[in-house]
Amino acid sequence: MHLRLNELENTVKESEWYKNLTEEVRKNVSCKLYELVPRTCDVKYDIPKEDDNIKYVTTFKIETWRSGNYRVMFLKMYSITIEEETCYCMCEFPSVIGTMKIMEDKHLARFSHTYPGGVREEGSTTAAQFTTEDKKLQLGRFYYTMNSTLNHFPDCKDTARVLLFNDENKKKTLSKVLMDAIKKDLKEENFQEKKFKEGNQPPQIDRLESEELKYEFQVYVAHTDDDEEKAQQIIDHLRKKGMADSDIFDADSYLPGSSWTKKMEVASCKCRWFIFLLTKNALQDKSLNYNVVSALGDSIYRRKVRVIPVVDRCDNLVIPEALRWITYIPFDINGRHLESLYSIVS
């Protein structure tokens, strides 16, 4: 996909449609591809039918050769008009997310859930129907995985954007979601420098929620005593990038003398993001899974805490199921994981 996306802007600007536009209209044309990810996973294949403010304009054909194989991709350009303002963009619904809606509606899958107690050191695991909360979790993972894929190749950076939105909110129409995104992207392209958002701003993933949750802190870095130095590196990097001290939960100062389990319990209720250092040191603790379940309990399910394990690179990657992690970051001795963490929690 990346070999085609990096040709997107040239394809648009070299088209007869674009060349026939006035300079004024061109200022309202986004050359990005917008991947639309609705909260319900309800995929729409005829976008103009869903919103009268959206009209089909033209189709772009992108051809390329990769590994000796001919590839072709068709992308539709739409106009979005709200009142007297019109913008243009390419957008689509990723068809794969529709599968999650089918799984939920028709009970086609069962997921294991771990709860405190029942099994020594690990908690009890029960197979349960694929729920709305499971769907949100998988949708969150899809969002971060897709963003990581899109931004993996330098020549594809900023060529596409994943738009999470709550399609059950009737006040926020699809045309409004697209218009807001296009105007924001065009403004950033003009100014180029993107400033850090100060304070506890809602991350993209919150657009999947019906009600906005309030958090006292932005992030907490959970770690064993052996990994204290690695945790401090993460905290120092977040501060260096502009995150305020008041946004970082300092468990040692807040809860002096408390156990690691107690710190996790309190942090899970007060922090939006929960960075969990799962290095070899931590994974050697056989009671880890039990401690995590005991500490976090329902907070992961009810408070929607976002868990990001930072894991050692290894062939057998093991992340405790109880964490219900939304994305994970490989630990890097050269510190490359620090910027990845910042880009998520900021």
PDB file of N, CA and C in Angstrom, residues 133-223:
ATOM      1  N   GLU A 133     -17.553  -3.704  24.492  1.00  0.00           N
ATOM      2  CA  GLU A 133     -16.254  -3.294  25.029  1.00  0.00           C
ATOM      3  C   GLU A 133     -15.113  -3.998  24.306  1.00  0.00           C
ATOM      4  N   ASP A 134     -15.316  -5.274  23.940  1.00  0.00           N
ATOM      5  CA  ASP A 134     -14.309  -5.981  23.143  1.00  0.00           C
ATOM      6  C   ASP A 134     -14.122  -5.287  21.800  1.00  0.00           C
ATOM      7  N   LYS A 135     -15.238  -4.871  21.219  1.00  0.00           N
ATOM      8  CA  LYS A 135     -15.181  -4.209  19.915  1.00  0.00           C
ATOM      9  C   LYS A 135     -14.405  -2.901  20.013  1.00  0.00           C
ATOM     10  N   LYS A 136     -14.646  -2.133  21.072  1.00  0.00           N
ATOM     11  CA  LYS A 136     -13.912  -0.875  21.253  1.00  0.00           C
ATOM     12  C   LYS A 136     -12.416  -1.139  21.419  1.00  0.00           C
ATOM     13  N   LEU A 137     -12.093  -2.196  22.176  1.00  0.00           N
ATOM     14  CA  LEU A 137     -10.687  -2.539  22.387  1.00  0.00           C
ATOM     15  C   LEU A 137     -10.027  -2.909  21.065  1.00  0.00           C
ATOM     16  N   GLN A 138     -10.683  -3.776  20.286  1.00  0.00           N
ATOM     17  CA  GLN A 138     -10.119  -4.195  19.004  1.00  0.00           C
ATOM     18  C   GLN A 138     -10.050  -3.023  18.029  1.00  0.00           C
ATOM     19  N   LEU A 139     -11.032  -2.122  18.111  1.00  0.00           N
ATOM     20  CA  LEU A 139     -11.034  -0.946  17.248  1.00  0.00           C
ATOM     21  C   LEU A 139      -9.875  -0.020  17.616  1.00  0.00           C
ATOM     22  N   GLY A 140      -9.618   0.100  18.915  1.00  0.00           N
ATOM     23  CA  GLY A 140      -8.477   0.894  19.362  1.00  0.00           C
ATOM     24  C   GLY A 140      -7.167   0.309  18.877  1.00  0.00           C
ATOM     25  N   ARG A 141      -7.045  -1.012  18.955  1.00  0.00           N
ATOM     26  CA  ARG A 141      -5.832  -1.672  18.465  1.00  0.00           C
ATOM     27  C   ARG A 141      -5.682  -1.475  16.959  1.00  0.00           C
ATOM     28  N   PHE A 142      -6.797  -1.565  16.247  1.00  0.00           N
ATOM     29  CA  PHE A 142      -6.769  -1.358  14.799  1.00  0.00           C
ATOM     30  C   PHE A 142      -6.275   0.047  14.482  1.00  0.00           C
ATOM     31  N   TYR A 143      -6.775   1.035  15.237  1.00  0.00           N
ATOM     32  CA  TYR A 143      -6.398   2.430  15.006  1.00  0.00           C
ATOM     33  C   TYR A 143      -4.894   2.624  15.149  1.00  0.00           C
ATOM     34  N   TYR A 144      -4.321   2.142  16.257  1.00  0.00           N
ATOM     35  CA  TYR A 144      -2.892   2.348  16.493  1.00  0.00           C
ATOM     36  C   TYR A 144      -2.027   1.506  15.565  1.00  0.00           C
ATOM     37  N   THR A 145      -2.487   0.294  15.236  1.00  0.00           N
ATOM     38  CA  THR A 145      -1.729  -0.550  14.305  1.00  0.00           C
ATOM     39  C   THR A 145      -1.707   0.074  12.920  1.00  0.00           C
ATOM     40  N   MET A 146      -2.851   0.595  12.479  1.00  0.00           N
ATOM     41  CA  MET A 146      -2.923   1.200  11.153  1.00  0.00           C
ATOM     42  C   MET A 146      -2.083   2.467  11.090  1.00  0.00           C
ATOM     43  N   ASN A 147      -2.126   3.268  12.153  1.00  0.00           N
ATOM     44  CA  ASN A 147      -1.294   4.473  12.180  1.00  0.00           C
ATOM     45  C   ASN A 147       0.186   4.125  12.143  1.00  0.00           C
ATOM     46  N   SER A 148       0.568   3.075  12.879  1.00  0.00           N
ATOM     47  CA  SER A 148       1.970   2.650  12.880  1.00  0.00           C
ATOM     48  C   SER A 148       2.395   2.202  11.496  1.00  0.00           C
ATOM     49  N   THR A 149       1.503   1.488  10.810  1.00  0.00           N
ATOM     50  CA  THR A 149       1.801   1.008   9.458  1.00  0.00           C
ATOM     51  C   THR A 149       1.937   2.172   8.488  1.00  0.00           C
ATOM     52  N   LEU A 150       1.016   3.121   8.576  1.00  0.00           N
ATOM     53  CA  LEU A 150       1.032   4.265   7.663  1.00  0.00           C
ATOM     54  C   LEU A 150       2.268   5.127   7.854  1.00  0.00           C
ATOM     55  N   ASN A 151       2.744   5.221   9.096  1.00  0.00           N
ATOM     56  CA  ASN A 151       3.878   6.096   9.391  1.00  0.00           C
ATOM     57  C   ASN A 151       5.219   5.364   9.449  1.00  0.00           C
ATOM     58  N   HIS A 152       5.196   4.066   9.118  1.00  0.00           N
ATOM     59  CA  HIS A 152       6.435   3.283   9.179  1.00  0.00           C
ATOM     60  C   HIS A 152       7.426   3.717   8.106  1.00  0.00           C
ATOM     61  N   PHE A 153       6.896   4.040   6.919  1.00  0.00           N
ATOM     62  CA  PHE A 153       7.759   4.421   5.807  1.00  0.00           C
ATOM     63  C   PHE A 153       7.835   5.945   5.722  1.00  0.00           C
ATOM     64  N   PRO A 154       9.042   6.517   5.767  1.00  0.00           N
ATOM     65  CA  PRO A 154       9.207   7.980   5.761  1.00  0.00           C
ATOM     66  C   PRO A 154       8.511   8.667   4.589  1.00  0.00           C
ATOM     67  N   ASP A 155       8.511   8.023   3.406  1.00  0.00           N
ATOM     68  CA  ASP A 155       7.913   8.677   2.243  1.00  0.00           C
ATOM     69  C   ASP A 155       6.390   8.607   2.257  1.00  0.00           C
ATOM     70  N   CYS A 156       5.822   7.931   3.261  1.00  0.00           N
ATOM     71  CA  CYS A 156       4.363   7.865   3.369  1.00  0.00           C
ATOM     72  C   CYS A 156       3.823   8.704   4.523  1.00  0.00           C
ATOM     73  N   LYS A 157       4.704   9.343   5.247  1.00  0.00           N
ATOM     74  CA  LYS A 157       4.271  10.138   6.398  1.00  0.00           C
ATOM     75  C   LYS A 157       3.334  11.249   5.952  1.00  0.00           C
ATOM     76  N   ASP A 158       2.203  11.370   6.629  1.00  0.00           N
ATOM     77  CA  ASP A 158       1.194  12.399   6.353  1.00  0.00           C
ATOM     78  C   ASP A 158       0.481  12.214   5.017  1.00  0.00           C
ATOM     79  N   THR A 159       0.540  11.018   4.435  1.00  0.00           N
ATOM     80  CA  THR A 159      -0.204  10.784   3.190  1.00  0.00           C
ATOM     81  C   THR A 159      -1.612  10.261   3.473  1.00  0.00           C
ATOM     82  N   ALA A 160      -1.832   9.769   4.684  1.00  0.00           N
ATOM     83  CA  ALA A 160      -3.150   9.244   5.048  1.00  0.00           C
ATOM     84  C   ALA A 160      -3.403   9.523   6.523  1.00  0.00           C
ATOM     85  N   ARG A 161      -4.675   9.469   6.899  1.00  0.00           N
ATOM     86  CA  ARG A 161      -5.040   9.731   8.291  1.00  0.00           C
ATOM     87  C   ARG A 161      -6.234   8.871   8.674  1.00  0.00           C
ATOM     88  N   VAL A 162      -6.150   8.262   9.844  1.00  0.00           N
ATOM     89  CA  VAL A 162      -7.256   7.452  10.350  1.00  0.00           C
ATOM     90  C   VAL A 162      -8.170   8.347  11.183  1.00  0.00           C
ATOM     91  N   LEU A 163      -9.436   8.410  10.799  1.00  0.00           N
ATOM     92  CA  LEU A 163     -10.397   9.275  11.490  1.00  0.00           C
ATOM     93  C   LEU A 163     -11.359   8.440  12.329  1.00  0.00           C
ATOM     94  N   LEU A 164     -11.158   8.462  13.631  1.00  0.00           N
ATOM     95  CA  LEU A 164     -12.094   7.823  14.544  1.00  0.00           C
ATOM     96  C   LEU A 164     -13.240   8.789  14.827  1.00  0.00           C
ATOM     97  N   PHE A 165     -14.461   8.286  14.806  1.00  0.00           N
ATOM     98  CA  PHE A 165     -15.580   9.172  15.140  1.00  0.00           C
ATOM     99  C   PHE A 165     -16.748   8.361  15.687  1.00  0.00           C
ATOM    100  N   ASN A 166     -17.571   9.022  16.474  1.00  0.00           N
ATOM    101  CA  ASN A 166     -18.743   8.397  17.074  1.00  0.00           C
ATOM    102  C   ASN A 166     -19.932   8.608  16.146  1.00  0.00           C
ATOM    103  N   ASP A 167     -20.259   7.595  15.351  1.00  0.00           N
ATOM    104  CA  ASP A 167     -21.348   7.730  14.382  1.00  0.00           C
ATOM    105  C   ASP A 167     -22.719   7.659  15.040  1.00  0.00           C
ATOM    106  N   GLU A 168     -22.767   7.421  16.352  1.00  0.00           N
ATOM    107  CA  GLU A 168     -24.042   7.449  17.068  1.00  0.00           C
ATOM    108  C   GLU A 168     -24.385   8.857  17.545  1.00  0.00           C
ATOM    109  N   ASN A 169     -23.427   9.761  17.416  1.00  0.00           N
ATOM    110  CA  ASN A 169     -23.659  11.160  17.772  1.00  0.00           C
ATOM    111  C   ASN A 169     -24.265  11.875  16.560  1.00  0.00           C
ATOM    112  N   LYS A 170     -25.549  12.081  16.578  1.00  0.00           N
ATOM    113  CA  LYS A 170     -26.258  12.648  15.425  1.00  0.00           C
ATOM    114  C   LYS A 170     -25.891  14.106  15.165  1.00  0.00           C
ATOM    115  N   LYS A 171     -25.346  14.782  16.182  1.00  0.00           N
ATOM    116  CA  LYS A 171     -24.958  16.182  15.997  1.00  0.00           C
ATOM    117  C   LYS A 171     -23.658  16.305  15.208  1.00  0.00           C
ATOM    118  N   LYS A 172     -22.883  15.224  15.162  1.00  0.00           N
ATOM    119  CA  LYS A 172     -21.592  15.243  14.466  1.00  0.00           C
ATOM    120  C   LYS A 172     -21.724  14.389  13.213  1.00  0.00           C
ATOM    121  N   THR A 173     -22.166  14.990  12.128  1.00  0.00           N
ATOM    122  CA  THR A 173     -22.374  14.255  10.889  1.00  0.00           C
ATOM    123  C   THR A 173     -21.047  13.874  10.251  1.00  0.00           C
ATOM    124  N   LEU A 174     -21.107  12.944   9.297  1.00  0.00           N
ATOM    125  CA  LEU A 174     -19.896  12.509   8.602  1.00  0.00           C
ATOM    126  C   LEU A 174     -19.244  13.675   7.870  1.00  0.00           C
ATOM    127  N   SER A 175     -20.058  14.531   7.262  1.00  0.00           N
ATOM    128  CA  SER A 175     -19.502  15.684   6.551  1.00  0.00           C
ATOM    129  C   SER A 175     -18.783  16.632   7.512  1.00  0.00           C
ATOM    130  N   LYS A 176     -19.316  16.783   8.728  1.00  0.00           N
ATOM    131  CA  LYS A 176     -18.672  17.636   9.731  1.00  0.00           C
ATOM    132  C   LYS A 176     -17.350  17.018  10.196  1.00  0.00           C
ATOM    133  N   VAL A 177     -17.328  15.707  10.377  1.00  0.00           N
ATOM    134  CA  VAL A 177     -16.097  15.011  10.773  1.00  0.00           C
ATOM    135  C   VAL A 177     -15.017  15.230   9.724  1.00  0.00           C
ATOM    136  N   LEU A 178     -15.383  15.058   8.458  1.00  0.00           N
ATOM    137  CA  LEU A 178     -14.423  15.231   7.367  1.00  0.00           C
ATOM    138  C   LEU A 178     -13.996  16.689   7.211  1.00  0.00           C
ATOM    139  N   MET A 179     -14.954  17.604   7.273  1.00  0.00           N
ATOM    140  CA  MET A 179     -14.641  19.023   7.107  1.00  0.00           C
ATOM    141  C   MET A 179     -13.660  19.492   8.182  1.00  0.00           C
ATOM    142  N   ASP A 180     -13.907  19.106   9.429  1.00  0.00           N
ATOM    143  CA  ASP A 180     -13.014  19.501  10.525  1.00  0.00           C
ATOM    144  C   ASP A 180     -11.609  18.953  10.313  1.00  0.00           C
ATOM    145  N   ALA A 181     -11.512  17.704   9.866  1.00  0.00           N
ATOM    146  CA  ALA A 181     -10.204  17.071   9.657  1.00  0.00           C
ATOM    147  C   ALA A 181      -9.452  17.732   8.506  1.00  0.00           C
ATOM    148  N   ILE A 182     -10.152  17.999   7.419  1.00  0.00           N
ATOM    149  CA  ILE A 182      -9.522  18.621   6.246  1.00  0.00           C
ATOM    150  C   ILE A 182      -8.990  20.006   6.597  1.00  0.00           C
ATOM    151  N   LYS A 183      -9.817  20.821   7.242  1.00  0.00           N
ATOM    152  CA  LYS A 183      -9.405  22.182   7.592  1.00  0.00           C
ATOM    153  C   LYS A 183      -8.213  22.172   8.548  1.00  0.00           C
ATOM    154  N   LYS A 184      -8.215  21.240   9.484  1.00  0.00           N
ATOM    155  CA  LYS A 184      -7.093  21.126  10.426  1.00  0.00           C
ATOM    156  C   LYS A 184      -5.813  20.736   9.688  1.00  0.00           C
ATOM    157  N   ASP A 185      -5.916  19.758   8.787  1.00  0.00           N
ATOM    158  CA  ASP A 185      -4.732  19.297   8.053  1.00  0.00           C
ATOM    159  C   ASP A 185      -4.199  20.370   7.115  1.00  0.00           C
ATOM    160  N   LEU A 186      -5.094  21.066   6.433  1.00  0.00           N
ATOM    161  CA  LEU A 186      -4.657  22.125   5.518  1.00  0.00           C
ATOM    162  C   LEU A 186      -3.985  23.264   6.285  1.00  0.00           C
ATOM    163  N   LYS A 187      -4.506  23.560   7.470  1.00  0.00           N
ATOM    164  CA  LYS A 187      -3.907  24.613   8.296  1.00  0.00           C
ATOM    165  C   LYS A 187      -2.516  24.196   8.756  1.00  0.00           C
ATOM    166  N   GLU A 188      -2.358  22.932   9.169  1.00  0.00           N
ATOM    167  CA  GLU A 188      -1.054  22.443   9.628  1.00  0.00           C
ATOM    168  C   GLU A 188      -0.048  22.389   8.486  1.00  0.00           C
ATOM    169  N   GLU A 189      -0.529  22.089   7.285  1.00  0.00           N
ATOM    170  CA  GLU A 189       0.372  22.068   6.130  1.00  0.00           C
ATOM    171  C   GLU A 189       0.911  23.465   5.846  1.00  0.00           C
ATOM    172  N   ASN A 190       0.069  24.461   6.079  1.00  0.00           N
ATOM    173  CA  ASN A 190       0.495  25.844   5.842  1.00  0.00           C
ATOM    174  C   ASN A 190       1.521  26.302   6.876  1.00  0.00           C
ATOM    175  N   PHE A 191       1.309  25.881   8.128  1.00  0.00           N
ATOM    176  CA  PHE A 191       2.214  26.319   9.192  1.00  0.00           C
ATOM    177  C   PHE A 191       3.330  25.318   9.465  1.00  0.00           C
ATOM    178  N   GLN A 192       3.143  24.072   8.969  1.00  0.00           N
ATOM    179  CA  GLN A 192       4.137  22.998   9.058  1.00  0.00           C
ATOM    180  C   GLN A 192       4.444  22.584  10.491  1.00  0.00           C
ATOM    181  N   GLU A 193       4.829  23.523  11.342  1.00  0.00           N
ATOM    182  CA  GLU A 193       5.197  23.151  12.709  1.00  0.00           C
ATOM    183  C   GLU A 193       3.946  22.827  13.512  1.00  0.00           C
ATOM    184  N   LYS A 194       3.892  21.610  14.066  1.00  0.00           N
ATOM    185  CA  LYS A 194       2.755  21.190  14.873  1.00  0.00           C
ATOM    186  C   LYS A 194       3.115  21.322  16.348  1.00  0.00           C
ATOM    187  N   LYS A 195       2.387  22.133  17.057  1.00  0.00           N
ATOM    188  CA  LYS A 195       2.706  22.391  18.452  1.00  0.00           C
ATOM    189  C   LYS A 195       2.095  21.321  19.356  1.00  0.00           C
ATOM    190  N   PHE A 196       2.782  21.066  20.468  1.00  0.00           N
ATOM    191  CA  PHE A 196       2.305  20.106  21.458  1.00  0.00           C
ATOM    192  C   PHE A 196       1.022  20.624  22.098  1.00  0.00           C
ATOM    193  N   LYS A 197       0.043  19.735  22.227  1.00  0.00           N
ATOM    194  CA  LYS A 197      -1.220  20.104  22.836  1.00  0.00           C
ATOM    195  C   LYS A 197      -1.059  20.116  24.352  1.00  0.00           C
ATOM    196  N   GLU A 198      -1.214  21.273  24.977  1.00  0.00           N
ATOM    197  CA  GLU A 198      -1.012  21.389  26.409  1.00  0.00           C
ATOM    198  C   GLU A 198      -2.224  20.867  27.168  1.00  0.00           C
ATOM    199  N   GLY A 199      -1.951  20.329  28.365  1.00  0.00           N
ATOM    200  CA  GLY A 199      -3.021  19.858  29.223  1.00  0.00           C
ATOM    201  C   GLY A 199      -3.541  18.494  28.824  1.00  0.00           C
ATOM    202  N   ASN A 200      -4.584  18.045  29.525  1.00  0.00           N
ATOM    203  CA  ASN A 200      -5.151  16.718  29.301  1.00  0.00           C
ATOM    204  C   ASN A 200      -6.165  16.737  28.166  1.00  0.00           C
ATOM    205  N   GLN A 201      -5.680  16.892  26.939  1.00  0.00           N
ATOM    206  CA  GLN A 201      -6.559  16.899  25.779  1.00  0.00           C
ATOM    207  C   GLN A 201      -7.009  15.477  25.474  1.00  0.00           C
ATOM    208  N   PRO A 202      -8.277  15.259  25.074  1.00  0.00           N
ATOM    209  CA  PRO A 202      -8.740  13.917  24.760  1.00  0.00           C
ATOM    210  C   PRO A 202      -7.994  13.341  23.562  1.00  0.00           C
ATOM    211  N   PRO A 203      -7.446  12.130  23.666  1.00  0.00           N
ATOM    212  CA  PRO A 203      -6.788  11.524  22.515  1.00  0.00           C
ATOM    213  C   PRO A 203      -7.814  11.048  21.506  1.00  0.00           C
ATOM    214  N   GLN A 204      -7.362  10.679  20.310  1.00  0.00           N
ATOM    215  CA  GLN A 204      -8.262  10.232  19.255  1.00  0.00           C
ATOM    216  C   GLN A 204      -9.186   9.115  19.719  1.00  0.00           C
ATOM    217  N   ILE A 205      -8.655   8.199  20.526  1.00  0.00           N
ATOM    218  CA  ILE A 205      -9.430   7.033  20.906  1.00  0.00           C
ATOM    219  C   ILE A 205     -10.677   7.400  21.693  1.00  0.00           C
ATOM    220  N   ASP A 206     -10.703   8.582  22.350  1.00  0.00           N
ATOM    221  CA  ASP A 206     -11.875   8.992  23.115  1.00  0.00           C
ATOM    222  C   ASP A 206     -13.079   9.268  22.226  1.00  0.00           C
ATOM    223  N   ARG A 207     -12.849   9.407  20.942  1.00  0.00           N
ATOM    224  CA  ARG A 207     -13.976   9.654  20.049  1.00  0.00           C
ATOM    225  C   ARG A 207     -14.864   8.423  19.904  1.00  0.00           C
ATOM    226  N   LEU A 208     -14.407   7.292  20.428  1.00  0.00           N
ATOM    227  CA  LEU A 208     -15.210   6.085  20.402  1.00  0.00           C
ATOM    228  C   LEU A 208     -16.163   6.026  21.585  1.00  0.00           C
ATOM    229  N   GLU A 209     -15.998   6.898  22.557  1.00  0.00           N
ATOM    230  CA  GLU A 209     -16.794   6.838  23.771  1.00  0.00           C
ATOM    231  C   GLU A 209     -18.034   7.713  23.670  1.00  0.00           C
ATOM    232  N   SER A 210     -19.099   7.265  24.348  1.00  0.00           N
ATOM    233  CA  SER A 210     -20.344   8.028  24.348  1.00  0.00           C
ATOM    234  C   SER A 210     -20.233   9.263  25.230  1.00  0.00           C
ATOM    235  N   GLU A 211     -19.526   9.122  26.361  1.00  0.00           N
ATOM    236  CA  GLU A 211     -19.355  10.237  27.287  1.00  0.00           C
ATOM    237  C   GLU A 211     -17.874  10.420  27.579  1.00  0.00           C
ATOM    238  N   GLU A 212     -17.458  11.656  27.658  1.00  0.00           N
ATOM    239  CA  GLU A 212     -16.057  11.960  27.942  1.00  0.00           C
ATOM    240  C   GLU A 212     -15.750  11.715  29.416  1.00  0.00           C
ATOM    241  N   LEU A 213     -14.732  10.910  29.667  1.00  0.00           N
ATOM    242  CA  LEU A 213     -14.298  10.656  31.031  1.00  0.00           C
ATOM    243  C   LEU A 213     -13.271  11.703  31.453  1.00  0.00           C
ATOM    244  N   LYS A 214     -13.245  12.009  32.733  1.00  0.00           N
ATOM    245  CA  LYS A 214     -12.308  12.998  33.250  1.00  0.00           C
ATOM    246  C   LYS A 214     -11.155  12.285  33.959  1.00  0.00           C
ATOM    247  N   TYR A 215      -9.956  12.732  33.696  1.00  0.00           N
ATOM    248  CA  TYR A 215      -8.774  12.135  34.310  1.00  0.00           C
ATOM    249  C   TYR A 215      -7.961  13.218  35.006  1.00  0.00           C
ATOM    250  N   GLU A 216      -7.441  12.877  36.182  1.00  0.00           N
ATOM    251  CA  GLU A 216      -6.642  13.830  36.943  1.00  0.00           C
ATOM    252  C   GLU A 216      -5.236  13.961  36.365  1.00  0.00           C
ATOM    253  N   PHE A 217      -4.730  12.838  35.821  1.00  0.00           N
ATOM    254  CA  PHE A 217      -3.391  12.817  35.242  1.00  0.00           C
ATOM    255  C   PHE A 217      -3.441  12.235  33.833  1.00  0.00           C
ATOM    256  N   GLN A 218      -2.428  12.555  33.052  1.00  0.00           N
ATOM    257  CA  GLN A 218      -2.353  12.068  31.684  1.00  0.00           C
ATOM    258  C   GLN A 218      -1.720  10.674  31.607  1.00  0.00           C
ATOM    259  N   VAL A 219      -0.665  10.436  32.386  1.00  0.00           N
ATOM    260  CA  VAL A 219       0.081   9.192  32.203  1.00  0.00           C
ATOM    261  C   VAL A 219       0.717   8.703  33.502  1.00  0.00           C
ATOM    262  N   TYR A 220       0.836   7.382  33.607  1.00  0.00           N
ATOM    263  CA  TYR A 220       1.569   6.743  34.700  1.00  0.00           C
ATOM    264  C   TYR A 220       2.459   5.662  34.108  1.00  0.00           C
ATOM    265  N   VAL A 221       3.695   5.577  34.576  1.00  0.00           N
ATOM    266  CA  VAL A 221       4.627   4.549  34.109  1.00  0.00           C
ATOM    267  C   VAL A 221       4.780   3.511  35.214  1.00  0.00           C
ATOM    268  N   ALA A 222       4.177   2.335  35.015  1.00  0.00           N
ATOM    269  CA  ALA A 222       4.252   1.253  35.999  1.00  0.00           C
ATOM    270  C   ALA A 222       5.486   0.407  35.736  1.00  0.00           C
ATOM    271  N   HIS A 223       6.173   0.022  36.812  1.00  0.00           N
ATOM    272  CA  HIS A 223       7.418  -0.729  36.636  1.00  0.00           C
ATOM    273  C   HIS A 223       7.796  -1.438  37.927  1.00  0.00           C
TER     274      HIS A 223
END
